[in-house]
């Protein structure tokens, strides 16, 4: 699994928590940390070939950062089949917006998790097998 914050999000507690959740259900996790440039996420995906990429945001700018990131990831044919999810506090008003979710999934995210949907994320991640790094 590859875990990352967005380029503008300097928070780390969410990433540590998600790493522990993923490890608790048996996954190996590469945690890129906060404020990760889009290109570093792409390079890490190309190098590690993760079964799942988890993008987390708590600063409220995850929608804009995430939209840009998924477009960059999906522009790479080698990453077209990689499962990518995003979640957390994605907008500053804290409201889940159906249009926002539709735009993120239309852009290429496999799933969008709202702040507070940790049980749903855990279930989703538990069904995702680890891919052997080659």
GROMACS .gro file of C-alpha atoms in nm:
model
  134
    1UNK     CA    1   0.000   0.000   0.000
    2UNK     CA    2   0.112   0.354  -0.072
    3UNK     CA    3  -0.011   0.623   0.168
    4UNK     CA    4   0.032   0.992   0.101
    5UNK     CA    5  -0.083   1.335   0.204
    6UNK     CA    6  -0.165   1.596  -0.057
    7UNK     CA    7   0.082   1.858  -0.173
    8UNK     CA    8  -0.062   2.135   0.047
    9UNK     CA    9  -0.146   1.929   0.358
   10UNK     CA   10   0.120   1.940   0.632
   11UNK     CA   11  -0.071   1.721   0.879
   12UNK     CA   12   0.087   1.392   0.982
   13UNK     CA   13  -0.138   1.242   1.250
   14UNK     CA   14  -0.390   1.126   0.990
   15UNK     CA   15  -0.117   0.950   0.795
   16UNK     CA   16   0.024   0.776   1.102
   17UNK     CA   17  -0.325   0.664   1.203
   18UNK     CA   18  -0.407   0.530   0.856
   19UNK     CA   19  -0.073   0.351   0.838
   20UNK     CA   20  -0.151   0.177   1.166
   21UNK     CA   21  -0.499   0.083   1.043
   22UNK     CA   22  -0.358  -0.066   0.723
   23UNK     CA   23  -0.083  -0.253   0.907
   24UNK     CA   24  -0.334  -0.384   1.161
   25UNK     CA   25  -0.527  -0.555   0.881
   26UNK     CA   26  -0.208  -0.705   0.744
   27UNK     CA   27  -0.082  -0.468   0.477
   28UNK     CA   28   0.271  -0.343   0.420
   29UNK     CA   29   0.266   0.036   0.393
   30UNK     CA   30   0.498   0.289   0.232
   31UNK     CA   31   0.404   0.623   0.393
   32UNK     CA   32   0.526   0.922   0.189
   33UNK     CA   33   0.419   1.169   0.459
   34UNK     CA   34   0.276   1.521   0.429
   35UNK     CA   35   0.317   1.785   0.158
   36UNK     CA   36   0.403   1.532  -0.111
   37UNK     CA   37   0.456   1.675  -0.460
   38UNK     CA   38   0.242   1.505  -0.725
   39UNK     CA   39   0.546   1.385  -0.917
   40UNK     CA   40   0.685   1.206  -0.611
   41UNK     CA   41   0.356   1.017  -0.579
   42UNK     CA   42   0.380   0.918  -0.947
   43UNK     CA   43   0.743   0.809  -0.913
   44UNK     CA   44   0.662   0.608  -0.601
   45UNK     CA   45   0.369   0.437  -0.774
   46UNK     CA   46   0.586   0.348  -1.071
   47UNK     CA   47   0.861   0.212  -0.847
   48UNK     CA   48   0.653   0.030  -0.587
   49UNK     CA   49   0.351  -0.076  -0.795
   50UNK     CA   50   0.118  -0.068  -0.492
   51UNK     CA   51  -0.209  -0.257  -0.486
   52UNK     CA   52  -0.373   0.050  -0.333
   53UNK     CA   53  -0.286   0.420  -0.316
   54UNK     CA   54  -0.446   0.607  -0.027
   55UNK     CA   55  -0.457   0.988  -0.045
   56UNK     CA   56  -0.549   1.157   0.283
   57UNK     CA   57  -0.624   1.520   0.361
   58UNK     CA   58  -0.734   1.703   0.673
   59UNK     CA   59  -0.664   2.064   0.576
   60UNK     CA   60  -0.980   2.099   0.366
   61UNK     CA   61  -0.800   2.138   0.033
   62UNK     CA   62  -0.799   1.769  -0.057
   63UNK     CA   63  -1.058   1.813  -0.329
   64UNK     CA   64  -0.847   2.056  -0.534
   65UNK     CA   65  -0.515   1.884  -0.462
   66UNK     CA   66  -0.668   1.541  -0.512
   67UNK     CA   67  -0.828   1.630  -0.843
   68UNK     CA   68  -0.495   1.750  -0.978
   69UNK     CA   69  -0.311   1.444  -0.841
   70UNK     CA   70  -0.547   1.184  -0.989
   71UNK     CA   71  -0.526   1.348  -1.330
   72UNK     CA   72  -0.146   1.326  -1.316
   73UNK     CA   73  -0.160   0.961  -1.202
   74UNK     CA   74  -0.418   0.855  -1.462
   75UNK     CA   75  -0.218   1.028  -1.737
   76UNK     CA   76   0.040   0.751  -1.695
   77UNK     CA   77  -0.074   0.437  -1.881
   78UNK     CA   78   0.125   0.218  -1.638
   79UNK     CA   79  -0.093   0.342  -1.351
   80UNK     CA   80  -0.431   0.322  -1.526
   81UNK     CA   81  -0.527   0.007  -1.335
   82UNK     CA   82  -0.393   0.109  -0.996
   83UNK     CA   83  -0.663   0.139  -0.729
   84UNK     CA   84  -0.657   0.491  -0.585
   85UNK     CA   85  -0.879   0.626  -0.308
   86UNK     CA   86  -0.902   0.963  -0.136
   87UNK     CA   87  -1.053   1.066   0.191
   88UNK     CA   88  -1.063   1.286   0.494
   89UNK     CA   89  -1.165   1.649   0.511
   90UNK     CA   90  -1.167   1.735   0.144
   91UNK     CA   91  -1.330   2.079   0.155
   92UNK     CA   92  -1.305   2.365   0.399
   93UNK     CA   93  -1.677   2.380   0.479
   94UNK     CA   94  -1.669   2.019   0.600
   95UNK     CA   95  -1.978   1.923   0.401
   96UNK     CA   96  -1.991   1.614   0.182
   97UNK     CA   97  -2.089   1.730  -0.163
   98UNK     CA   98  -2.230   1.480  -0.413
   99UNK     CA   99  -2.096   1.685  -0.703
  100UNK     CA  100  -1.748   1.681  -0.551
  101UNK     CA  101  -1.757   1.304  -0.511
  102UNK     CA  102  -1.877   1.263  -0.869
  103UNK     CA  103  -1.599   1.485  -1.001
  104UNK     CA  104  -1.333   1.295  -0.806
  105UNK     CA  105  -1.459   0.956  -0.924
  106UNK     CA  106  -1.505   1.079  -1.282
  107UNK     CA  107  -1.143   1.197  -1.274
  108UNK     CA  108  -1.025   0.851  -1.174
  109UNK     CA  109  -1.056   0.780  -0.801
  110UNK     CA  110  -1.196   0.437  -0.729
  111UNK     CA  111  -1.357   0.552  -0.406
  112UNK     CA  112  -1.400   0.871  -0.204
  113UNK     CA  113  -1.420   0.840   0.174
  114UNK     CA  114  -1.569   1.120   0.377
  115UNK     CA  115  -1.428   1.231   0.710
  116UNK     CA  116  -1.563   0.979   0.961
  117UNK     CA  117  -1.591   0.684   0.721
  118UNK     CA  118  -1.301   0.492   0.873
  119UNK     CA  119  -1.503   0.167   0.915
  120UNK     CA  120  -1.594   0.173   0.545
  121UNK     CA  121  -1.230   0.244   0.454
  122UNK     CA  122  -1.111  -0.041   0.675
  123UNK     CA  123  -1.354  -0.282   0.505
  124UNK     CA  124  -1.247  -0.164   0.159
  125UNK     CA  125  -0.875  -0.195   0.241
  126UNK     CA  126  -0.921  -0.539   0.398
  127UNK     CA  127  -1.054  -0.665   0.062
  128UNK     CA  128  -0.753  -0.525  -0.126
  129UNK     CA  129  -0.474  -0.781  -0.158
  130UNK     CA  130  -0.113  -0.671  -0.131
  131UNK     CA  131   0.065  -0.687  -0.463
  132UNK     CA  132   0.417  -0.827  -0.460
  133UNK     CA  133   0.677  -0.567  -0.547
  134UNK     CA  134   0.869  -0.675  -0.856
   0.00000   0.00000   0.00000
